[in-house]
Short mmCIF file of C-alpha atoms and ligand atoms in Angstrom, two decimals:
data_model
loop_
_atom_site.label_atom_id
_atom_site.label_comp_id
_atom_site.label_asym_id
_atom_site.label_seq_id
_atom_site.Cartn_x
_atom_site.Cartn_y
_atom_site.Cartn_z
CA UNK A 1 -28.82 176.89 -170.46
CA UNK A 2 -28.13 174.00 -172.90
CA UNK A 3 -30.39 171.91 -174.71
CA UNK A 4 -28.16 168.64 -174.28
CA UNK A 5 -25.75 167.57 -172.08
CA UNK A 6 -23.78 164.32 -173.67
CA UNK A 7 -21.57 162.61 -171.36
CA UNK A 8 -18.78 161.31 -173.25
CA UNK A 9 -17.04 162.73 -176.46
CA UNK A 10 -16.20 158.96 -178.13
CA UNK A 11 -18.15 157.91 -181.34
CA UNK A 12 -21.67 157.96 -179.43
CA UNK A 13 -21.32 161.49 -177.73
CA UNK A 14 -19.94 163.52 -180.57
CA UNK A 15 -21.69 162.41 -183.43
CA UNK A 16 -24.89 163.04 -181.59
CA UNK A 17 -23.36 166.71 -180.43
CA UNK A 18 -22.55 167.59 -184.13
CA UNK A 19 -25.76 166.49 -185.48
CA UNK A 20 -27.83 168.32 -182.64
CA UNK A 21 -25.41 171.31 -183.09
CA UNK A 22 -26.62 171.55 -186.88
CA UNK A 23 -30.21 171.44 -185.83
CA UNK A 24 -29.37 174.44 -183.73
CA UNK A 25 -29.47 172.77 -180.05
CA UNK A 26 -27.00 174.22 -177.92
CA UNK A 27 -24.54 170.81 -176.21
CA UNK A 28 -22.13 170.64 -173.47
CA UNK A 29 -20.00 167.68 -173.83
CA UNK A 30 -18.82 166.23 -170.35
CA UNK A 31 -15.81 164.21 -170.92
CA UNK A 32 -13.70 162.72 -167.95
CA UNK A 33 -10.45 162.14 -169.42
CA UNK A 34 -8.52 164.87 -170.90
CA UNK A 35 -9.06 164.45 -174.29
CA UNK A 36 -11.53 163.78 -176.45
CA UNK A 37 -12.27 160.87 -179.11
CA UNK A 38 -13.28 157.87 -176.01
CA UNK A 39 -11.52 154.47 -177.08
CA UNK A 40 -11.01 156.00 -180.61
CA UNK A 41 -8.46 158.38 -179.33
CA UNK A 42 -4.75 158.25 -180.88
CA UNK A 43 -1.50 160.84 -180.50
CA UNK A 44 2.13 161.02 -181.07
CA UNK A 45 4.10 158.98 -178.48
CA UNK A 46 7.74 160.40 -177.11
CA UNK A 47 9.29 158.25 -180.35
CA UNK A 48 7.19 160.57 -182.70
CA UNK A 49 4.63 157.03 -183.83
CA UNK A 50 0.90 157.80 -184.32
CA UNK A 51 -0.52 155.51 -181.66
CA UNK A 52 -4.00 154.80 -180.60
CA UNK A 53 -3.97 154.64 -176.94
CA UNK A 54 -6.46 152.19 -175.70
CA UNK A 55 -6.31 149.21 -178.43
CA UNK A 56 -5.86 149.26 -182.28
CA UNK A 57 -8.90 150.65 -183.83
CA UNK A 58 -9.77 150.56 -188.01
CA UNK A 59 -12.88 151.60 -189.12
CA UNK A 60 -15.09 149.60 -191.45
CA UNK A 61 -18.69 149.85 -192.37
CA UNK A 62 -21.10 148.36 -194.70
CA UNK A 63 -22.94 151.48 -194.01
CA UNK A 64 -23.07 154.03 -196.75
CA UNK A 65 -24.85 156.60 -194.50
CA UNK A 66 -22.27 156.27 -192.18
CA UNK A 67 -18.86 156.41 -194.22
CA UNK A 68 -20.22 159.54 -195.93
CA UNK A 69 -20.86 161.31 -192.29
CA UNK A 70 -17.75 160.73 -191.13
CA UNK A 71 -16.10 161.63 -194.36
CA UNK A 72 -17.30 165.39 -193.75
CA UNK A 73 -14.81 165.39 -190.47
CA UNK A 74 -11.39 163.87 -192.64
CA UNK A 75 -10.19 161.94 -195.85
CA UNK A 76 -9.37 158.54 -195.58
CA UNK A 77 -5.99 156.61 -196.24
CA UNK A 78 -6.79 152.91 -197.65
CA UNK A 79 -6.33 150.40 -195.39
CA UNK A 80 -6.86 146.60 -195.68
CA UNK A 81 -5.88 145.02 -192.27
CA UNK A 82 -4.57 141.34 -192.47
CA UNK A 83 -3.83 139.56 -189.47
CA UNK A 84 -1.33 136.84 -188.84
CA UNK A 85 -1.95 134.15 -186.34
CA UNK A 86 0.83 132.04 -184.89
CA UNK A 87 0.58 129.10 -183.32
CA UNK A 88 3.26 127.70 -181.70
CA UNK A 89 5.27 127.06 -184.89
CA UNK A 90 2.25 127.76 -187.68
CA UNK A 91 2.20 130.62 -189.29
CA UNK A 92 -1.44 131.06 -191.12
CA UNK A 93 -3.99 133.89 -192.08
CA UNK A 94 -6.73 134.74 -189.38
CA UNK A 95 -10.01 134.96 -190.08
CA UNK A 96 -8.87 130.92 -191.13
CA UNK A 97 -9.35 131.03 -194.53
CA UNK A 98 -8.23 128.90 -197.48
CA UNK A 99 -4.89 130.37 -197.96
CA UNK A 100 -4.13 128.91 -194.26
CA UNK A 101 -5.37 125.81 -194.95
CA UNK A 102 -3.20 125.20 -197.45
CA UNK A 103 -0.12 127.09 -195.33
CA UNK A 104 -0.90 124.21 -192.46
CA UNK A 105 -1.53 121.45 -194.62
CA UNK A 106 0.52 119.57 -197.23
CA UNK A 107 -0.41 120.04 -200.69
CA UNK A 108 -2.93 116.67 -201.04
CA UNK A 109 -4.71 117.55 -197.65
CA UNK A 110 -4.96 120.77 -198.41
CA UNK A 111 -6.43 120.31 -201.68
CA UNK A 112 -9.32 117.60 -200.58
CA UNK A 113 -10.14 119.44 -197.53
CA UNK A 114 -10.43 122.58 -199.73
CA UNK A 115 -12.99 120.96 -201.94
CA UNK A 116 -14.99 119.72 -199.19
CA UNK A 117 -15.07 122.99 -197.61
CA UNK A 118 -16.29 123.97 -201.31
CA UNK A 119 -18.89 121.82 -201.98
CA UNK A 120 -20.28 121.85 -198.17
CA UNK A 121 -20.53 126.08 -197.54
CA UNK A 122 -19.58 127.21 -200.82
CA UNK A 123 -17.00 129.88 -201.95
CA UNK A 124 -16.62 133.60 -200.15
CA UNK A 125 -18.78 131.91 -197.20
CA UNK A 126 -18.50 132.63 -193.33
CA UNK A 127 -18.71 129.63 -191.19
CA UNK A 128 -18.58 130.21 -187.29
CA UNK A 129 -16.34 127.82 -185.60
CA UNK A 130 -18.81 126.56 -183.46
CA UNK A 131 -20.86 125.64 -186.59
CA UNK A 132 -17.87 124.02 -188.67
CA UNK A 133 -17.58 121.70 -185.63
CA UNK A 134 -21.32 119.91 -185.58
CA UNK A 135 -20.47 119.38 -189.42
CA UNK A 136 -21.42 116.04 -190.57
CA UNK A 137 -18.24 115.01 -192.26
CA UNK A 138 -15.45 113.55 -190.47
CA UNK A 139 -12.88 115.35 -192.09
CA UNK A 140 -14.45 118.82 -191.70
CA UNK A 141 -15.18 118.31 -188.31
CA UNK A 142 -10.87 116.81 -187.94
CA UNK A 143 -10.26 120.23 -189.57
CA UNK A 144 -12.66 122.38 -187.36
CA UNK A 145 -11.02 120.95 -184.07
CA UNK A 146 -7.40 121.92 -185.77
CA UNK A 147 -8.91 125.40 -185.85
CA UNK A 148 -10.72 125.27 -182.55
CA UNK A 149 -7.31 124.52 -181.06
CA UNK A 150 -4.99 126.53 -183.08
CA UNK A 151 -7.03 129.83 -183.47
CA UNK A 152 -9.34 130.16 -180.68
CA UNK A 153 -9.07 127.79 -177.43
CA UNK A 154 -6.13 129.52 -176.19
CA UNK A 155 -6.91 133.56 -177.33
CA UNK A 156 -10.24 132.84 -176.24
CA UNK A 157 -9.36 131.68 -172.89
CA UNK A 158 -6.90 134.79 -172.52
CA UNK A 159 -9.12 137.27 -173.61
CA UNK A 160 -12.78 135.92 -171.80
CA UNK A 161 -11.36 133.66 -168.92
CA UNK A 162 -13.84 131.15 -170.16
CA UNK A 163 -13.47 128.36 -173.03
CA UNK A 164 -15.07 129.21 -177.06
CA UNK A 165 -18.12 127.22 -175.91
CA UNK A 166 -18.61 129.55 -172.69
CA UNK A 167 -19.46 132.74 -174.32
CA UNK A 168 -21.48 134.25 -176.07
CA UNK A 169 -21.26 133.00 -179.69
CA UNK A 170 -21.58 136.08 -181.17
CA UNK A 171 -18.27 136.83 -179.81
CA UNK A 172 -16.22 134.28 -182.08
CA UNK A 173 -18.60 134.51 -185.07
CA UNK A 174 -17.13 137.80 -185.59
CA UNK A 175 -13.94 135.74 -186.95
CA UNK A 176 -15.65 132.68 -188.88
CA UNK A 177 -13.63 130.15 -190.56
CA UNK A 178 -13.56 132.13 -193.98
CA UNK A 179 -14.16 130.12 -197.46
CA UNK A 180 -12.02 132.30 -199.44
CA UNK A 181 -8.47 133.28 -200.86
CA UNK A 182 -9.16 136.62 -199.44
CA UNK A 183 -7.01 137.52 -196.10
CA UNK A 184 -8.28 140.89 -195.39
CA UNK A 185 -9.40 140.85 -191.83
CA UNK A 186 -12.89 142.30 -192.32
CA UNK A 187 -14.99 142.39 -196.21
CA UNK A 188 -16.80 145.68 -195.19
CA UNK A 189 -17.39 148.13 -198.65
CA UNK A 190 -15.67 150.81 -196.65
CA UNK A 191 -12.54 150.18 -194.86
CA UNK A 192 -9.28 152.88 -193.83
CA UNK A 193 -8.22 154.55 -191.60
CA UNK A 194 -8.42 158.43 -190.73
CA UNK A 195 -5.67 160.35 -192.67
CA UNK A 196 -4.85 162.35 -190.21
CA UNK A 197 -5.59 160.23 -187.04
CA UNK A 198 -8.90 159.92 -185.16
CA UNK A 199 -8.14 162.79 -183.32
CA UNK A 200 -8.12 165.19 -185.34
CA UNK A 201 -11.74 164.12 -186.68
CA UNK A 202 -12.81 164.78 -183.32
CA UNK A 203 -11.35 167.92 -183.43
CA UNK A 204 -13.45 168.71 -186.91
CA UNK A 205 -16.31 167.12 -185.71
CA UNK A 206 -16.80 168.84 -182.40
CA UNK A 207 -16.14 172.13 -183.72
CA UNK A 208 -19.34 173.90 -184.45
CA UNK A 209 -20.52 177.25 -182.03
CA UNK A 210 -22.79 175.29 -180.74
CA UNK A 211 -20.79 172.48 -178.68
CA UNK A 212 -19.09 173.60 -175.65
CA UNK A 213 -16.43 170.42 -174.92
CA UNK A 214 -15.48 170.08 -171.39
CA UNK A 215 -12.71 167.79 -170.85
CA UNK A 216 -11.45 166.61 -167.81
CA UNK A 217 -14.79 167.11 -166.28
CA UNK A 218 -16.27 163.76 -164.24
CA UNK A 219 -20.23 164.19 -165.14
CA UNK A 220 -20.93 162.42 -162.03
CA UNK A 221 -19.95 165.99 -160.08
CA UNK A 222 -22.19 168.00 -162.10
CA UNK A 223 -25.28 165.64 -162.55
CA UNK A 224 -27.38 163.76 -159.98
CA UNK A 225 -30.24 161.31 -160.55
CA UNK A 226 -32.78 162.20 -157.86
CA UNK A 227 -36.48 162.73 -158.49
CA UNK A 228 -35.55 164.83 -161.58
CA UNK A 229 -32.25 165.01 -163.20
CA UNK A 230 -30.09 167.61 -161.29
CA UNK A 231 -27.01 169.99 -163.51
CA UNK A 232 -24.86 172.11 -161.21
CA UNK A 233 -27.57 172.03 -158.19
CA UNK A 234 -30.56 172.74 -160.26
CA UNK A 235 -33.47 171.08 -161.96
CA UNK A 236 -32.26 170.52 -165.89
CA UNK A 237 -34.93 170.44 -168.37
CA UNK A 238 -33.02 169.50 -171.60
CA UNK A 239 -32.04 165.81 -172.44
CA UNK A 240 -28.83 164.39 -170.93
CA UNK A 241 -27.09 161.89 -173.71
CA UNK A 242 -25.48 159.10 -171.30
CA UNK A 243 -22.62 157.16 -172.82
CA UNK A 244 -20.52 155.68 -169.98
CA UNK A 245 -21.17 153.05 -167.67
CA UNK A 246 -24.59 152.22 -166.63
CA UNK A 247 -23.95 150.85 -163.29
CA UNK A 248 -21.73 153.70 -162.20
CA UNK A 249 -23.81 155.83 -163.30
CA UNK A 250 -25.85 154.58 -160.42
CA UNK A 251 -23.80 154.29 -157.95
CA UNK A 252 -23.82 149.98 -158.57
CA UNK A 253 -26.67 149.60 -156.59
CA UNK A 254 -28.03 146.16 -158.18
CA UNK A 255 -24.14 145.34 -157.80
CA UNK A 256 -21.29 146.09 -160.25
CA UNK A 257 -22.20 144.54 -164.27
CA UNK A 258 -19.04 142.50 -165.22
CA UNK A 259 -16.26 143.67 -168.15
CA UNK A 260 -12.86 142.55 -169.13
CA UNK A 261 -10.06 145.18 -169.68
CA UNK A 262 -7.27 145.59 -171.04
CA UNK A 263 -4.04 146.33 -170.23
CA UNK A 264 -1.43 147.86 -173.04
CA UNK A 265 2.13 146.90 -173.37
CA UNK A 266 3.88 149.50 -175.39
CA UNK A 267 7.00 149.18 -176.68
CA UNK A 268 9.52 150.92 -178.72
CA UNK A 269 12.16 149.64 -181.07
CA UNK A 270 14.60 150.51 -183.06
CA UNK A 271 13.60 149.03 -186.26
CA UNK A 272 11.89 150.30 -189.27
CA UNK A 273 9.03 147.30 -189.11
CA UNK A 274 8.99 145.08 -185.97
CA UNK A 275 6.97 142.61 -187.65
CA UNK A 276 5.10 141.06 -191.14
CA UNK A 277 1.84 142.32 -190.31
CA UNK A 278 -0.52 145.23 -188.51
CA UNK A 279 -1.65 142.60 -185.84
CA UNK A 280 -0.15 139.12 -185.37
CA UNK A 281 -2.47 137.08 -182.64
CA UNK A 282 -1.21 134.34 -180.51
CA UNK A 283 -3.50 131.74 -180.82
CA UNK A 284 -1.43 129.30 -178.05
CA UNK A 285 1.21 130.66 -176.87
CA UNK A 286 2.45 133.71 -174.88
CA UNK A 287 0.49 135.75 -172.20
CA UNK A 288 -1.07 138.11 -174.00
CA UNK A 289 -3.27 137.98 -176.99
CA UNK A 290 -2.63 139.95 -180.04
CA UNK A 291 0.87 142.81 -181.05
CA UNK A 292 -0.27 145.54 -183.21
CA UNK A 293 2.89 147.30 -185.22
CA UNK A 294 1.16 151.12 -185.69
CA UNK A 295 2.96 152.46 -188.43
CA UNK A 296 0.90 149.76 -190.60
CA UNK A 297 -2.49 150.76 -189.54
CA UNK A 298 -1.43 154.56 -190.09
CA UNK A 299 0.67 154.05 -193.24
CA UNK A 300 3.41 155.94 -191.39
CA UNK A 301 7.01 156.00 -192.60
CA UNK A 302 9.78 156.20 -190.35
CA UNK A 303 13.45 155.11 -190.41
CA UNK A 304 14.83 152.59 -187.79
CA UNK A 305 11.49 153.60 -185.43
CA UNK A 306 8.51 151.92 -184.64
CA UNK A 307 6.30 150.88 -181.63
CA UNK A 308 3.92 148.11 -180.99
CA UNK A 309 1.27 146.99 -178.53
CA UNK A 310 0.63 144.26 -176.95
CA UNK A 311 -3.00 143.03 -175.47
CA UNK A 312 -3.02 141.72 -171.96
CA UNK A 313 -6.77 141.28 -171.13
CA UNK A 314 -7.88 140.59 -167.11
CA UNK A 315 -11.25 141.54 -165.15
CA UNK A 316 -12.10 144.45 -165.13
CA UNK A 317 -12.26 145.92 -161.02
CA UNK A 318 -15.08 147.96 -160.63
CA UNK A 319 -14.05 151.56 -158.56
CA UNK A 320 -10.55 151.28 -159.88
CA UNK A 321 -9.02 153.16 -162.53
CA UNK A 322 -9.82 150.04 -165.00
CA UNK A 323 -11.43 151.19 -167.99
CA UNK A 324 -14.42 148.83 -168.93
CA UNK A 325 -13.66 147.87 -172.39
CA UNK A 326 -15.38 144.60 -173.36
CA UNK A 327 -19.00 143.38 -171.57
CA UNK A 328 -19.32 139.85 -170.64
CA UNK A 329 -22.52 139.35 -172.80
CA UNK A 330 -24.55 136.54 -170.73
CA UNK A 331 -28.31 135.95 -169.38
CA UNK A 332 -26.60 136.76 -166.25
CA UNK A 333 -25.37 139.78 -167.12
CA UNK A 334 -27.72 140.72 -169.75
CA UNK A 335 -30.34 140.76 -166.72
CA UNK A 336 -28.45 142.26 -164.04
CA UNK A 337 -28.12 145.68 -166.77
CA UNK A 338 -31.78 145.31 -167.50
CA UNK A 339 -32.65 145.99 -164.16
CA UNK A 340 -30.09 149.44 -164.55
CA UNK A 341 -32.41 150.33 -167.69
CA UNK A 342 -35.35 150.04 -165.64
CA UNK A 343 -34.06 152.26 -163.31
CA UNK A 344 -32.50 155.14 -166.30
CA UNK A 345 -36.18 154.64 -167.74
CA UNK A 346 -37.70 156.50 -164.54
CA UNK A 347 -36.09 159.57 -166.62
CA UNK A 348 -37.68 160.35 -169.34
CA UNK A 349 -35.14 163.06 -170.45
CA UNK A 350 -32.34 160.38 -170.23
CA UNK A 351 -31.17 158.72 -173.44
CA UNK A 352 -28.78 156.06 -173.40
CA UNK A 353 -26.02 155.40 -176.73
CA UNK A 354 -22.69 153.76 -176.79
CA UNK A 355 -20.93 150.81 -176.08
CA UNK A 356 -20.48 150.77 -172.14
CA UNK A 357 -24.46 152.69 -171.72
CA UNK A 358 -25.96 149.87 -173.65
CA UNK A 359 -23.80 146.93 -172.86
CA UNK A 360 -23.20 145.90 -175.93
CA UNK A 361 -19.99 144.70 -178.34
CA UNK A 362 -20.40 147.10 -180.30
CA UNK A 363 -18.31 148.40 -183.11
CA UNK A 364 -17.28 152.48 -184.16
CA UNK A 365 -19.91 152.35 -187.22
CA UNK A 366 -22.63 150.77 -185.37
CA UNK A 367 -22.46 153.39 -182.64
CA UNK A 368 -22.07 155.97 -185.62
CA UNK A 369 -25.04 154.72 -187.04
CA UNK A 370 -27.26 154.23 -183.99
CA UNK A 371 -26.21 157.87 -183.17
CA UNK A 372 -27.65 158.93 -186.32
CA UNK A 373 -30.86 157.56 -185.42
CA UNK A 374 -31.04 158.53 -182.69
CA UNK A 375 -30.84 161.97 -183.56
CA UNK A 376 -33.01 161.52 -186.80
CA UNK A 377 -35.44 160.91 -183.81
CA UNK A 378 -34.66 163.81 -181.40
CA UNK A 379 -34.90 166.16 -184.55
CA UNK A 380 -38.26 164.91 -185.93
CA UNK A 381 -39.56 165.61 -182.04
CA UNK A 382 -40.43 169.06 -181.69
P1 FAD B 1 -16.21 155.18 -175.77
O1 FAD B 1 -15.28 155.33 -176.90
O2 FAD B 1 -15.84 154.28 -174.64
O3 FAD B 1 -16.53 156.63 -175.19
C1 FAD B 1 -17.18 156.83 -173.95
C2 FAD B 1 -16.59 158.08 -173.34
O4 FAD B 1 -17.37 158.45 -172.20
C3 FAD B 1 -15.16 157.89 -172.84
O5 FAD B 1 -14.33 158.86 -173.40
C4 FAD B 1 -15.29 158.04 -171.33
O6 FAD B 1 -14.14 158.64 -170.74
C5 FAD B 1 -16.50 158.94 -171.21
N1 FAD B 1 -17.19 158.82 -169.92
C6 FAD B 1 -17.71 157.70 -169.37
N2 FAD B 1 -18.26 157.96 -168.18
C7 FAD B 1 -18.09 159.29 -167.96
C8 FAD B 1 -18.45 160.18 -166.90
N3 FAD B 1 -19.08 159.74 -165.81
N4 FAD B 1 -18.12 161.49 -167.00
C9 FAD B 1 -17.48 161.97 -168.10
N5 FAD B 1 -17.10 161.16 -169.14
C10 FAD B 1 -17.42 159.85 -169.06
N6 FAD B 1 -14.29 149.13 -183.25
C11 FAD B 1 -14.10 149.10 -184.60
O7 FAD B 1 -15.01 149.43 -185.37
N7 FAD B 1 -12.88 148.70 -185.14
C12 FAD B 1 -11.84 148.34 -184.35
O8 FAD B 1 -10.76 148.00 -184.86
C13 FAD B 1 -12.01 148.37 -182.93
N8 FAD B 1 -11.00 148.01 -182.13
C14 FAD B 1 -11.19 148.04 -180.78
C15 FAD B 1 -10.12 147.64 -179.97
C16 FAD B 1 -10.27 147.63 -178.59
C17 FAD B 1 -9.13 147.20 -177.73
C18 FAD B 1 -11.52 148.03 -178.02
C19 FAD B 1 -11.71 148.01 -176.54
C20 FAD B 1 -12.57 148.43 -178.83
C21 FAD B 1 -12.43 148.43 -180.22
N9 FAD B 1 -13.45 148.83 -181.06
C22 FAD B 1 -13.27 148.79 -182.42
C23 FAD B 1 -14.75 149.30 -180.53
C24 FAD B 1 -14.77 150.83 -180.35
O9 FAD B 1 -13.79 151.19 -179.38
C25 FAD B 1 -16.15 151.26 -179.87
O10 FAD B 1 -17.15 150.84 -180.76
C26 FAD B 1 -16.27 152.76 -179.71
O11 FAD B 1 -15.16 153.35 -179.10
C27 FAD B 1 -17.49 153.04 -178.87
O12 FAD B 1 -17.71 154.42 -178.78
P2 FAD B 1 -18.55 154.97 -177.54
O13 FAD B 1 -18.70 156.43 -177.76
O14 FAD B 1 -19.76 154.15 -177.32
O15 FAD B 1 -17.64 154.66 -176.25
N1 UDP B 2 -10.68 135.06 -181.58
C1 UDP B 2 -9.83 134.00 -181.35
N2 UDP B 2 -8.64 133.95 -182.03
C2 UDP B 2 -8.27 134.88 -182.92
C3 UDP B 2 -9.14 135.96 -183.16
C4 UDP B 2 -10.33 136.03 -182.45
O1 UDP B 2 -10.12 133.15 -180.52
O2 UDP B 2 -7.18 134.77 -183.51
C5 UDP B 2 -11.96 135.10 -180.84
C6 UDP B 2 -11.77 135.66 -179.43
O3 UDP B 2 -12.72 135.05 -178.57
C7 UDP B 2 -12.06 137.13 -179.66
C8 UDP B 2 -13.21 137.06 -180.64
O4 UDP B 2 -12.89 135.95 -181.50
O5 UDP B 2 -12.41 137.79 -178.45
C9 UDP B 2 -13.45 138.31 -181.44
O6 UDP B 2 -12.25 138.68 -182.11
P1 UDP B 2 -12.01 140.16 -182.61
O7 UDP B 2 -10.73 140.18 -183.34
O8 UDP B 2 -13.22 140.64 -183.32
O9 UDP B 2 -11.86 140.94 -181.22
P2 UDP B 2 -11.64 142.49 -180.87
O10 UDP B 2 -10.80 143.06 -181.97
O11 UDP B 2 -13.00 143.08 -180.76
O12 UDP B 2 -10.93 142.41 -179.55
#
């Protein structure tokens, strides 16, 4: 019998069945699709292009403990994403920064609204929009609307549904207008990308004796949540590791918790580089959000061949085949899942971890390092 059973193999489940491994628990892994890795995933499309198949992923922590974990599963290629926004005819840096102000500006404007900028936040500082437009100057607060308009109304509304000022501000703090000439998309110590792919650190990762990976295998057909926790028709004593869906888990009986998803336009093209940049968003125009050009991200070379992505984002349909990939972080919502964790609390041998269990925006090193945790907790238990 195992110790653990972890449903899920993405960033939550298989750190947590590699660490447990090493302490000598025995795991199964349940894992619905047929391949491990979650969201993380990527593989070789029919052109031969390292893709990631559910959204553009690069890893970045400020988290020593973390980079050096997952550097015992692969080496790392350097990787600095920049992002290009345009806007109808603008061309300009996202996170905003001062190398767009002075690409949308003329040279005078530019250079006054630059020292105001200065002098108000000060250099290498991260203002959130929402913040930059309550500023007490009239010319900051002309330039925060110009942003407002030209970096997030639009995306915003494409990717939520619902206006900047609607959600959760969390959501667009995580691109602030950036007081600095740098235009790398995120300042983390530790930034790259897999060498080999993400796969293939999944691969290392769960490969110990002690993890038994089942893919293709829907936990809900081999666990039930009754008065105890049931495994293949029989009482199960161990600790399940839950990182799906909270709501499906149980069978949406408080009613479904709201997500967006996503869904991917691939395309392939006959050109060494399809565009300047890993990711180019479209603040205003066109129907989807963002176009990620792989072959950046993975640093591969290829004559005449490359595919890119783009982002269509819709809600998500609960029961569908829609993959939940973003919660709608509200009271609403935020109390609706509550009432879920109530209900997973009644078992005391059920842990919750990940993105989609906790309801959370969550990115890959915070769900490494919350794993780690987690299981520095587990392993101090006897
Ligand atoms: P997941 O990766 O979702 O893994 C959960 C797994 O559980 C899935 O494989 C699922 O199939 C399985 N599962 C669920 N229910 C069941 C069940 N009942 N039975 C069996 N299996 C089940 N983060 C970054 O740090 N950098 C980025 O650039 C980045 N880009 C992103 C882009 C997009 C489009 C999205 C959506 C997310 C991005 N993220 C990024 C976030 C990142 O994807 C998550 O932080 C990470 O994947 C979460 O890992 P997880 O293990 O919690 O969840
Ligand atoms: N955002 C925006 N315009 C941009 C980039 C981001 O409006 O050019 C907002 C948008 O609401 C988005 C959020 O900031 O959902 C977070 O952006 P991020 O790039 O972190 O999103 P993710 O990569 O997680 O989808």
């Amino acid at each position: 019998m195992f110790d653990y059973i972890i449903v899920g193999s993405g960033f939550a489940g298989s750190v947590c069945a590699r660490y447990l491994a090493e302490a000598g628990k025995s795991i199964l892994v349940l894992e619905r699709r047929p391949h491990i890795g979650g969201n993380a995933y990527d593989c070789t499309d029919e052109n031969g292009i390292l893709i990631h198949k559910y959204g553009p992923h690069i890893f970045h922590t400020n988290e020593k403990r973390v980079y050096e974990y997952l550097s015992r599963f692969t080496e790392w290629r350097k990787y600095d994403h920049e992002v290009l926004a345009k806007a109808g005819e603008l061309e300009f840096p996202v996170p905003f920064n001062l190398n767009s102000l002075h690409k949308v500006f003329d040279q005078e404007k530019a250079a006054k609204l630059e020292s105001k900028l200065v002098a108000a936040y000060g250099m290498e500082k991260k203002v959130p929009i929402g913040e930059m437009r309550e500023s007490e100057d009239a010319d900051i607060r002309e330039l925060a609307e110009f942003v407002y308009k030209n970096v997030f109304l639009n995306y915003t509304v494409k990717q939520w549904g619902q206006k900047p000022e609607e959600i959760d501000p969390g959501t667009t703090a995580r691109v602030p207008v950036f007081i600095s000439r740098d235009n790398r998309y995120f300042q983390d110590s530790y930034q790259g990308m897999p060498l080999y792919g993400y796969t293939p650190m999944f691969e290392n990762m769960l490969d110990h004796p002690n993890i038994t990976v089942s893919c293709s295998s829907e936990a809900r057909d081999r666990l039930s949540f009754e008065d105890d926790i049931i495994f293949d028709g029989q009482k199960f004593d161990g600790k399940v590791i839950y990182t799906g869906a909270l709501d499906e888990l149980f069978g949406y009986e408080f009613g479904a918790l709201p997500y967006r998803t996503l869904d991917f336009g691939f395309e392939h093209h006959g050109v060494t580089y399809y565009q300047s940049h890993g990711t180019v968003n479209y603040t205003v125009d066109e129907p989807y959000t963002r176009i990620t050009e792989y072959k950046y991200l993975t640093g591969q070379k290829k004559e005449g061949s490359t595919t890119i992505m783009k982002e269509f984002s819709r809600s998500y349909r609960p029961e569908t085949e829609d993959i939940p990939y973003y919660a709608i972080i509200n009271d609403e919502n935020n109390s609706l899942y509550q009432k879920y964790l109530s209900k997973a609390k009644e078992y005391e041998n059920l842990l919750l971890l990940g993105r989609l269990a906790e309801y959370k925006y969550y990115n890959m090193d915070k769900i490494v390092s919350l794993a780690l945790q987690l299981c520095d907790t587990l392993t101090e238990e006897k």
